[in-house]
Short mmCIF file of C-alpha atoms and ligand atoms in Angstrom, two decimals:
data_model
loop_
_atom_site.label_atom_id
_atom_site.label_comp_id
_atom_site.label_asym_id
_atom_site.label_seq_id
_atom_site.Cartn_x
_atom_site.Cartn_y
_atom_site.Cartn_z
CA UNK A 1408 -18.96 -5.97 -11.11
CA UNK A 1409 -17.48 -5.11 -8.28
CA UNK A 1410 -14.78 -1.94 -7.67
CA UNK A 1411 -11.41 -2.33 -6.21
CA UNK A 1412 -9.54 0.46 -4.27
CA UNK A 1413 -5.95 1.10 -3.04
CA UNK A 1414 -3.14 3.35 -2.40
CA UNK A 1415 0.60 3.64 -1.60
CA UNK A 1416 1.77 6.90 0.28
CA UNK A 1417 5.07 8.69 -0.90
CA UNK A 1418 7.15 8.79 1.72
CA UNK A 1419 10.69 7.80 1.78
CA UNK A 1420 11.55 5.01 -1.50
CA UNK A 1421 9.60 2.01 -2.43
CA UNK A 1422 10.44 -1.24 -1.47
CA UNK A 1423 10.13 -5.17 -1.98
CA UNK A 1424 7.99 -4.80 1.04
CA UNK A 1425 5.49 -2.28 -0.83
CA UNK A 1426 5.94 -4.46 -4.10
CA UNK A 1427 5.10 -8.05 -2.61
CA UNK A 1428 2.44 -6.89 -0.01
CA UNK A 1429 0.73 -4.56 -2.26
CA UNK A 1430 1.55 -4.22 -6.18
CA UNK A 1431 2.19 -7.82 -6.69
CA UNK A 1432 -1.31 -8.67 -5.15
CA UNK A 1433 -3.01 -5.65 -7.19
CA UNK A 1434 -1.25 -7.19 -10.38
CA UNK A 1435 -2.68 -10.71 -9.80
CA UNK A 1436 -5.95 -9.22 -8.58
CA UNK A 1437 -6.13 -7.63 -12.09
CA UNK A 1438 -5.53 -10.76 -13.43
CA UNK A 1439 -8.01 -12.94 -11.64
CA UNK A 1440 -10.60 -10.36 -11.57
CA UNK A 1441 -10.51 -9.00 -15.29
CA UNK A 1442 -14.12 -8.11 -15.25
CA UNK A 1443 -13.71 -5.67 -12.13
CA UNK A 1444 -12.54 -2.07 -11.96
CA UNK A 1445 -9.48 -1.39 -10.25
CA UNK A 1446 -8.78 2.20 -8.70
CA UNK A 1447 -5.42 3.02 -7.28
CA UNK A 1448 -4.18 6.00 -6.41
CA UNK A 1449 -0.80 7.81 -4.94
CA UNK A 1450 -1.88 8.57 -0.95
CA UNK A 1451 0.18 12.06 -1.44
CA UNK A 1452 -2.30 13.89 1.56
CA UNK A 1453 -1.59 11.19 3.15
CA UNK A 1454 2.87 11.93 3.38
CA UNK A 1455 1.92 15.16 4.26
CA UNK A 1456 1.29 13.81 8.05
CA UNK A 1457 5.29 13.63 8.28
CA UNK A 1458 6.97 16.89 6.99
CA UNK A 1459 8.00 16.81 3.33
CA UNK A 1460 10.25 18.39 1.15
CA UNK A 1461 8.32 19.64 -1.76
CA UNK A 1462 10.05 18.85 -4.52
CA UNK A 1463 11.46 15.17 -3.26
CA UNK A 1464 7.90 14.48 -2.31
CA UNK A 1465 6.50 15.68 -6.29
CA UNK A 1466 9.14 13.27 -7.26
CA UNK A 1467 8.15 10.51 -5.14
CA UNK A 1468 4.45 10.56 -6.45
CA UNK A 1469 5.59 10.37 -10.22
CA UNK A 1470 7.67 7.12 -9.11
CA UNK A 1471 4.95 5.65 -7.74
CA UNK A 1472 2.62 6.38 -10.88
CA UNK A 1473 5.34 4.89 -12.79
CA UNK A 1474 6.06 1.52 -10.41
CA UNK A 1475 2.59 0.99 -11.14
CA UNK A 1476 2.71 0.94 -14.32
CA UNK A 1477 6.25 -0.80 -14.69
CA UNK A 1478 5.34 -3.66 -12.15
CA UNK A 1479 2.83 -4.69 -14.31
CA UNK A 1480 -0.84 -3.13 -13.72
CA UNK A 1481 -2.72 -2.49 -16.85
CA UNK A 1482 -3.59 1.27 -17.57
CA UNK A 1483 -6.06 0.19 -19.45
CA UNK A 1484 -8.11 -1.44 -16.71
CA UNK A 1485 -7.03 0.62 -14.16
CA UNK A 1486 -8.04 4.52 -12.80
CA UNK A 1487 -4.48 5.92 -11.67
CA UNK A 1488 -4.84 9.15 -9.56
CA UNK A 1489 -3.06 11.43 -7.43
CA UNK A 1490 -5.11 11.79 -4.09
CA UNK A 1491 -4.66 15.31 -3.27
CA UNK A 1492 -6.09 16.26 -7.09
CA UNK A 1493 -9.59 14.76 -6.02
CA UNK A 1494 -10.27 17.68 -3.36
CA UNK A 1495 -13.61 14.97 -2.44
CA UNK A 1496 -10.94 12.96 -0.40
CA UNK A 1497 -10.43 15.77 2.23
CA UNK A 1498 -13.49 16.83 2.30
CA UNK A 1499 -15.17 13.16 3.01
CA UNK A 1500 -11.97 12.88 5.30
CA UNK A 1501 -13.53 16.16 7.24
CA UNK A 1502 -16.41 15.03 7.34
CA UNK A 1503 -15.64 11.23 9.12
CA UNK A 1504 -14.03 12.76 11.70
CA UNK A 1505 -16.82 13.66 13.03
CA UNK A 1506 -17.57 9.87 12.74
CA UNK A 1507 -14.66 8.74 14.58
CA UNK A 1508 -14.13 8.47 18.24
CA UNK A 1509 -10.91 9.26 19.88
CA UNK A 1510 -10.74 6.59 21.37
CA UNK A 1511 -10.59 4.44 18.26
CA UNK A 1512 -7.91 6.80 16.79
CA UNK A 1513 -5.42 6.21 20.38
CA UNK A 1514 -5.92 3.07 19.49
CA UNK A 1515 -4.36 2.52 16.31
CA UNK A 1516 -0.77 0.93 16.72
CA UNK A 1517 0.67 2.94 14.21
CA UNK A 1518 -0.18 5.53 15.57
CA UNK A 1519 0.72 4.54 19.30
CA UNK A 1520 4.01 3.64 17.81
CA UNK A 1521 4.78 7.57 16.45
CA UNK A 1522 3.62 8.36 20.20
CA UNK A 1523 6.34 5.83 21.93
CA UNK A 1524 9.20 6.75 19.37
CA UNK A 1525 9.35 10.29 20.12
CA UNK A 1526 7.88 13.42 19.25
CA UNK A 1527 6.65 15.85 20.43
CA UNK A 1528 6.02 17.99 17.29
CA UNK A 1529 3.96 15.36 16.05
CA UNK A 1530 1.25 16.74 13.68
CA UNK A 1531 -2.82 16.27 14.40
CA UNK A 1532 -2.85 14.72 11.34
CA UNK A 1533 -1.09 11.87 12.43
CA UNK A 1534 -3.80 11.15 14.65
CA UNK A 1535 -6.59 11.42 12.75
CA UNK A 1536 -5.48 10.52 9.40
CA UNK A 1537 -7.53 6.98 9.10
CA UNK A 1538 -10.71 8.85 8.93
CA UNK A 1539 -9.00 10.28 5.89
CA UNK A 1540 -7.95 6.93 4.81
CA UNK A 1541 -11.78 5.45 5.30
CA UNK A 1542 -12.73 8.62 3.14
CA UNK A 1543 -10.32 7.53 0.45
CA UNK A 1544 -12.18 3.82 0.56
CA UNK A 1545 -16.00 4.34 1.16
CA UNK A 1546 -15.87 7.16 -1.37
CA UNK A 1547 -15.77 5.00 -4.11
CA UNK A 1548 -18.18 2.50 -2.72
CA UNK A 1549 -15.22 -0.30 -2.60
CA UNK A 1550 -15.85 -3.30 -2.71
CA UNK A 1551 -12.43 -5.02 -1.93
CA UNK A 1552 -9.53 -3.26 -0.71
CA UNK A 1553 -6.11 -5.03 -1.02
CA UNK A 1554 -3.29 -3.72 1.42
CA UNK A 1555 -0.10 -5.34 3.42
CA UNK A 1556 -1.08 -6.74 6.90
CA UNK A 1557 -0.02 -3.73 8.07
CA UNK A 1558 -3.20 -1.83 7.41
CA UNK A 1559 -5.54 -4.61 8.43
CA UNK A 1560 -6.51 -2.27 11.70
CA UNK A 1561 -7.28 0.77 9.72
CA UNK A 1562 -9.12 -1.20 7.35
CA UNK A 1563 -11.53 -2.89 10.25
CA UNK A 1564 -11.77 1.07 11.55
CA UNK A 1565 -13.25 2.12 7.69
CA UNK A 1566 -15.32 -0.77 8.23
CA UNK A 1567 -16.19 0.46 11.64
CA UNK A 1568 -16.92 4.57 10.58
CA UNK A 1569 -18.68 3.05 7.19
CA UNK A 1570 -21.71 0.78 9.62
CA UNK A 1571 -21.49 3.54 12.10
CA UNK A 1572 -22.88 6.58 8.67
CA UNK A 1573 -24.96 3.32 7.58
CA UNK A 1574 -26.34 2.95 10.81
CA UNK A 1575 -27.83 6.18 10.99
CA UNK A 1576 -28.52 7.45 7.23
CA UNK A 1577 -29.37 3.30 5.81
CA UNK A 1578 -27.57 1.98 3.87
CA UNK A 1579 -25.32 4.82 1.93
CA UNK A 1580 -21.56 3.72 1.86
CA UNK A 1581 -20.61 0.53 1.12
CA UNK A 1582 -18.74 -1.71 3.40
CA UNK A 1583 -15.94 -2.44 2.09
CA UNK A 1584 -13.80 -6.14 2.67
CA UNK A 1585 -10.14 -6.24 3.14
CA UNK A 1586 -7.62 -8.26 0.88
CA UNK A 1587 -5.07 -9.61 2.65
CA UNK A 1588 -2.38 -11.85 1.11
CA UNK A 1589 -1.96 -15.14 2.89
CA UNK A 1590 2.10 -15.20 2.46
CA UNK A 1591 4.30 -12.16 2.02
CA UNK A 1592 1.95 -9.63 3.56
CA UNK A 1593 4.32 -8.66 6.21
CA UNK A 1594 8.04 -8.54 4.76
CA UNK A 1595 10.30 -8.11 7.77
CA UNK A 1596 13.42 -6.29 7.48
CA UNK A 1597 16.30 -7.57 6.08
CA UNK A 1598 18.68 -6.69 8.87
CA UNK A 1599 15.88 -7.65 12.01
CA UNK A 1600 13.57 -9.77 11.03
CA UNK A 1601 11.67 -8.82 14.33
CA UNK A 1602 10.39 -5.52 12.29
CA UNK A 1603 8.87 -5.11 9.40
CA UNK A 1604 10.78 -3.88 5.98
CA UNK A 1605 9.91 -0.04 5.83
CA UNK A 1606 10.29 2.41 3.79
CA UNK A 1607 11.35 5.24 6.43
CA UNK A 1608 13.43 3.78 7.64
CA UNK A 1609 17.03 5.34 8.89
CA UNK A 1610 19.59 2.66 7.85
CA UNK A 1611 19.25 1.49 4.07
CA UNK A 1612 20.49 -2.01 4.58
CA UNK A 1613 17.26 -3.69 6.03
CA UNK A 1614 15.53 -3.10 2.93
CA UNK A 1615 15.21 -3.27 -0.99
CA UNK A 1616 13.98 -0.48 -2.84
CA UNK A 1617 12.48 -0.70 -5.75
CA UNK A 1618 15.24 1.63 -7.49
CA UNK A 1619 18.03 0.03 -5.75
CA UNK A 1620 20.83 -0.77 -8.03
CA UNK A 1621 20.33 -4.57 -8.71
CA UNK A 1622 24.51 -5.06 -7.52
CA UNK A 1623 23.21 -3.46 -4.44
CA UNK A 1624 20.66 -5.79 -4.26
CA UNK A 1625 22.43 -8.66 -4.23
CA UNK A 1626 24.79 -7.59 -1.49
CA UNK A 1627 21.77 -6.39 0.57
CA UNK A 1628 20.08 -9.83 0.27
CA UNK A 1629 23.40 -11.69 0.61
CA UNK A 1630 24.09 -9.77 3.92
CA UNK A 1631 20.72 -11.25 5.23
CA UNK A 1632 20.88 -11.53 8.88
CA UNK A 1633 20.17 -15.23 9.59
CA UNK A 1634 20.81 -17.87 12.76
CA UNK A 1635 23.40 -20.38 13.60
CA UNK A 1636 20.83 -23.10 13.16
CA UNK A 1637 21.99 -23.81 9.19
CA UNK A 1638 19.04 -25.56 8.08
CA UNK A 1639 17.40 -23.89 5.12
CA UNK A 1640 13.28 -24.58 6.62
CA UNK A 1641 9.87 -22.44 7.36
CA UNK A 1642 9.99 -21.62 11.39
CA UNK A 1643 9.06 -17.94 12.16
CA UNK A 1644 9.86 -18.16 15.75
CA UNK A 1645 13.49 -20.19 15.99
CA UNK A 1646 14.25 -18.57 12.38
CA UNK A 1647 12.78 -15.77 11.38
CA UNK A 1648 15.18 -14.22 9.16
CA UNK A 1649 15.77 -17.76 6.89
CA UNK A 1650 11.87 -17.94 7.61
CA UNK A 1651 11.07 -13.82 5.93
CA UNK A 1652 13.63 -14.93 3.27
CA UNK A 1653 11.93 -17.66 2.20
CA UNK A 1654 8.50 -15.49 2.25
CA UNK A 1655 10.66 -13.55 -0.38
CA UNK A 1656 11.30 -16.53 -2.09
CA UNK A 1657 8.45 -17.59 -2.87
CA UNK A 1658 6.83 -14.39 -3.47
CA UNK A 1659 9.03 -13.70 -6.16
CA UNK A 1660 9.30 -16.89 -7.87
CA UNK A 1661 5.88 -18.27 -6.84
CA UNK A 1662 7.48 -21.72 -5.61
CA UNK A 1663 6.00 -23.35 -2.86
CA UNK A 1664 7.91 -22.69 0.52
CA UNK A 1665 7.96 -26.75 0.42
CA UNK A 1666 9.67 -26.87 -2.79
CA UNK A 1667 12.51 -24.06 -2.11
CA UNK A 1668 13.09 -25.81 1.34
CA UNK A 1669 13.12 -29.17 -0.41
CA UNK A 1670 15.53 -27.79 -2.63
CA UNK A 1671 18.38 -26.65 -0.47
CA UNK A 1672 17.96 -29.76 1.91
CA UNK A 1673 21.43 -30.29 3.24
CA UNK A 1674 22.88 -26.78 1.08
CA UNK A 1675 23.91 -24.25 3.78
CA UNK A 1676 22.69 -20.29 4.04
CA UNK A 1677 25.26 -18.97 1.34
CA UNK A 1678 23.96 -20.89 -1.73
CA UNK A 1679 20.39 -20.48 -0.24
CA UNK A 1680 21.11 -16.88 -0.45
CA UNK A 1681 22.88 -16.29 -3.27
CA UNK A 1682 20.10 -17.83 -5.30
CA UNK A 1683 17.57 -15.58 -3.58
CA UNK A 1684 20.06 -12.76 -4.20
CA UNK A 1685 20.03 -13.32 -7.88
CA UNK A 1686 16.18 -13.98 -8.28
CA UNK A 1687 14.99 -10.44 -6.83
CA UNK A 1688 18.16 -8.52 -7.96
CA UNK A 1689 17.03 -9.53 -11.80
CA UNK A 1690 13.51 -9.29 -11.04
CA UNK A 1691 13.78 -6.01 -9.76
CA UNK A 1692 16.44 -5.01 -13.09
CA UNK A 1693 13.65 -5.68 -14.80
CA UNK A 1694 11.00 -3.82 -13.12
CA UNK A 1695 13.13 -0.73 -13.66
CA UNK A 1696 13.88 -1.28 -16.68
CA UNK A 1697 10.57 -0.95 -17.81
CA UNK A 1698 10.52 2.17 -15.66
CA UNK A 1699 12.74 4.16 -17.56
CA UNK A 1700 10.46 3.52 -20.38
CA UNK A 1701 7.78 4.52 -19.23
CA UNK A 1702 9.20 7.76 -17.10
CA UNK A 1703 10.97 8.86 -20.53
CA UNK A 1704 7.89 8.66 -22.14
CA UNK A 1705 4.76 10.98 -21.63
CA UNK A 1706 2.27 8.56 -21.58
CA UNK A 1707 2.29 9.04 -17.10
CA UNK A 1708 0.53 12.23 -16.91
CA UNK A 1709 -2.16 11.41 -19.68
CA UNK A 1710 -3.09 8.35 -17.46
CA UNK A 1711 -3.06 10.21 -14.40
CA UNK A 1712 -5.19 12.68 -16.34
CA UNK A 1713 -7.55 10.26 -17.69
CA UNK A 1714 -7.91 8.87 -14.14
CA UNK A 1715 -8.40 12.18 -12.26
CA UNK A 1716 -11.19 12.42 -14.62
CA UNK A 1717 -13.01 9.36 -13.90
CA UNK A 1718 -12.09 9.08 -10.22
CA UNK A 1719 -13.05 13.02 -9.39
CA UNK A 1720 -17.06 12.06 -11.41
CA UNK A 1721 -17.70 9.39 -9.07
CA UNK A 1722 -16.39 10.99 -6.14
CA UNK A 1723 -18.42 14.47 -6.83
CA UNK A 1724 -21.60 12.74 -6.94
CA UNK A 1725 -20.86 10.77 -4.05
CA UNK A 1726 -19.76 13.46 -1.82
CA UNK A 1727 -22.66 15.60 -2.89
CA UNK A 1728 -25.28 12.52 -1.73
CA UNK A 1729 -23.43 12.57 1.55
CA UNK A 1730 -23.80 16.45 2.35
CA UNK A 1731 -27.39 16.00 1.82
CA UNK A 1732 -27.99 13.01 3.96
CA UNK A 1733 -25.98 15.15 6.76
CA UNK A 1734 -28.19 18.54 5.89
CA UNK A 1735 -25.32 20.39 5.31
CA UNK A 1736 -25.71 23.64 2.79
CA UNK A 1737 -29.02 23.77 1.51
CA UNK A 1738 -31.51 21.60 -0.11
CA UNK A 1739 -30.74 20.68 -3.69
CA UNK A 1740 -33.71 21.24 -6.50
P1 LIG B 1312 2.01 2.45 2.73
O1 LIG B 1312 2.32 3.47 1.69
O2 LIG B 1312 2.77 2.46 4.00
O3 LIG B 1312 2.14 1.01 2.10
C1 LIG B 1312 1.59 0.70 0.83
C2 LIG B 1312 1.17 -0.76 0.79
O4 LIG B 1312 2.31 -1.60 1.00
C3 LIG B 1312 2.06 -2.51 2.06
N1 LIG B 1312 3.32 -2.74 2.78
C4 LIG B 1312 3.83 -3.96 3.03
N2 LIG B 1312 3.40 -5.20 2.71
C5 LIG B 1312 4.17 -6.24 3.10
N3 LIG B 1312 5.33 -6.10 3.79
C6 LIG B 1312 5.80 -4.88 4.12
N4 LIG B 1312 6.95 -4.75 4.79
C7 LIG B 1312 5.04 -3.74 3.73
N5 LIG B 1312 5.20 -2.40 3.91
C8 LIG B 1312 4.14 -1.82 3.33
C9 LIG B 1312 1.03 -1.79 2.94
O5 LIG B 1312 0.32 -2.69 3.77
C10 LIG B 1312 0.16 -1.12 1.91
O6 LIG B 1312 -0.81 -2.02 1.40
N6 LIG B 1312 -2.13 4.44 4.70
C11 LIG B 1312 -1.62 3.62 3.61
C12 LIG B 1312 -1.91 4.19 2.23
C13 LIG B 1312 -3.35 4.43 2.00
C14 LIG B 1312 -4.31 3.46 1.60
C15 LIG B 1312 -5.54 4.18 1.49
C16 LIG B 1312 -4.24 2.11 1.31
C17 LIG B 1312 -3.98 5.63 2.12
N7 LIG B 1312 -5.31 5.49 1.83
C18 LIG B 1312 -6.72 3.53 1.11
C19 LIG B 1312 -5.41 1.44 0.93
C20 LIG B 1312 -6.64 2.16 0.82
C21 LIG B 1312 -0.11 3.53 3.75
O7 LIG B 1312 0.50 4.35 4.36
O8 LIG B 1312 0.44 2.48 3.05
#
């Protein structure tokens, strides 16, 4: 059996980007793998790296719970927690640092980015959070950890931190393997395809969020930026908008990209759109639909209960195992 781990952070709204790179893949990972344990939790230590406002960001990790649920992931199969109510993840996170160079930390582009953009209040945190993100990982011995492209670097750094503690202490953590969607792991934003589809982002009309209304969903898609080239086909470089749209396409509908292309041979942008418009605007209806349910209900906190229960045994006995093998505290009977 083999243990699969993942997290969303609550900052700023959920969007198609979060849904096709991430949830999507968890659902069908659930589905392929139905003998496996899936663990996913809300990253809520991790928004803290960005200031917060405490009650938006309490709200934000309920909707998360919730999209879980409502996208489609089984609660029965799955451990749902809330990061910062497993007080191992800090501590493990502590504790890595001190497995981390700095140099590996200045190296990671999103955090390079933060650097370029601005700020000079930027918090330490920032910098050293992907220890805290390896803790999250190795301290459930994951096996397989599926994330947006993205994370891909912070996932080779766990890798990295997890050989470097094996290295000296044998064997303890496992390594674990990143799972990477071959199409739609990088949704680009709606308005510049050059960047990717985020959810802090300043102007609302590059992306989709997940609790969009679905009318303003349709204009958001139908507003696509595009090219004067006209021809509904696959090419990232002379098209990427028409080429990210497709990505969406398919994702949502799971039609090949040779299909969809096939079918709007000779059609021009606006039907092309319209379609697309239509397909994630209902999609999405639905998804929230089932949201309300679930929100309304009180079902949410007895899962996240349930999980927090599970999630904080395993981690407790793995964190204990790892003070040991450092010699920290003293020598358990
Ligand atoms: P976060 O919250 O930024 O993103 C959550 C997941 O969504 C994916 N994603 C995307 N995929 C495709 N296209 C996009 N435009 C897009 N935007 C986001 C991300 O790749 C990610 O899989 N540090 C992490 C959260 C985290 C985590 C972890 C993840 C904390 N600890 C341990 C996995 C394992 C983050 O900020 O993701």
């Amino acid at each position: 059996m083999k243990r699969i781990v993942s997290g969303i952070k609550p900052t700023g709204t959920l969007t198609l980007g979060n849904y096709i790179g991430a949830i999507k893949q968890f659902v069908l990972l659930q589905q392929s793998m139905p003998e496996d344990e899936f663990f996913l939790f809300i990253a809520d230590l991790h928004a803290l790296t960005t200031p917060q406002e405490p009650t938006e960001l309490r709200k934000r990790i309920k909707e998360i719970a919730g999209m879980y649920l409502a996208c489609g992931l089984n609660p029965e199969k799955t451990v749902f927690y809330i990061q910062s109510e497993i007080k191992e993840h800090a501590e493990l996170g502590y504790l890595l640092q001190c497995f981390t160079y700095m140099g590996e930390l200045e190296r990671m582009t999103q955090y390079k980015d933060k650097v370029k953009k601005q700020e000079s209040s930027l918090s330490s945190a920032m910098f050293t959070y992907p220890s805290l993100m390896a803790a999250d990982i190795i301290l459930y011995d994951a096996d397989f950890v599926p994330v947006g492209d993205d994370q891909k670097q912070h996932l080779e750094l766990t890798r990295d931190i997890a050989s470097r503690f094996n290295g000296r202490f044998r064997d303890f953590f496992t390594v674990p393997e990143p799972i990477i969607p071959k199409v739609g792991s990088r949704i680009m934003d709606l308005q510049n395809p050059e960047k990717k589809m985020s959810k802090s982002d300043e102007s609302d009309k590059g992306y989709v969020s997940l609790f969009d209304d679905p009318n303003i969903i349709l204009k958001k898609i139908k507003s696509a930026v595009t090219d004067s080239i006209g021809i509904v086909q696959y090419d990232v470089d002379n098209q990427p908008g028409i080429a990210n749209l497709l990505t969406i396409y398919t994702s949502m509908t799971d039609e090949s990209i040779e299909n969809i292309v096939s079918k709007y041979n000779g059609l021009g942008y606006k039907e092309f759109k319209e379609d697309l418009a239509t397909i994630v605007s209902k999609k999405v209806g639905e998804i929230q639909q089932r949201y309300n349910e679930i929100i309304s209900s009180n079902t949410l906190d007895n899962i996240l209960d349930q999980g927090r229960q599970i999630a904080q045994q395993i981690a407790y006995k793995k964190l204990e195992k790892c003070k040991q093998k450092l010699g920290l505290g003293r020598k358990r009977k």
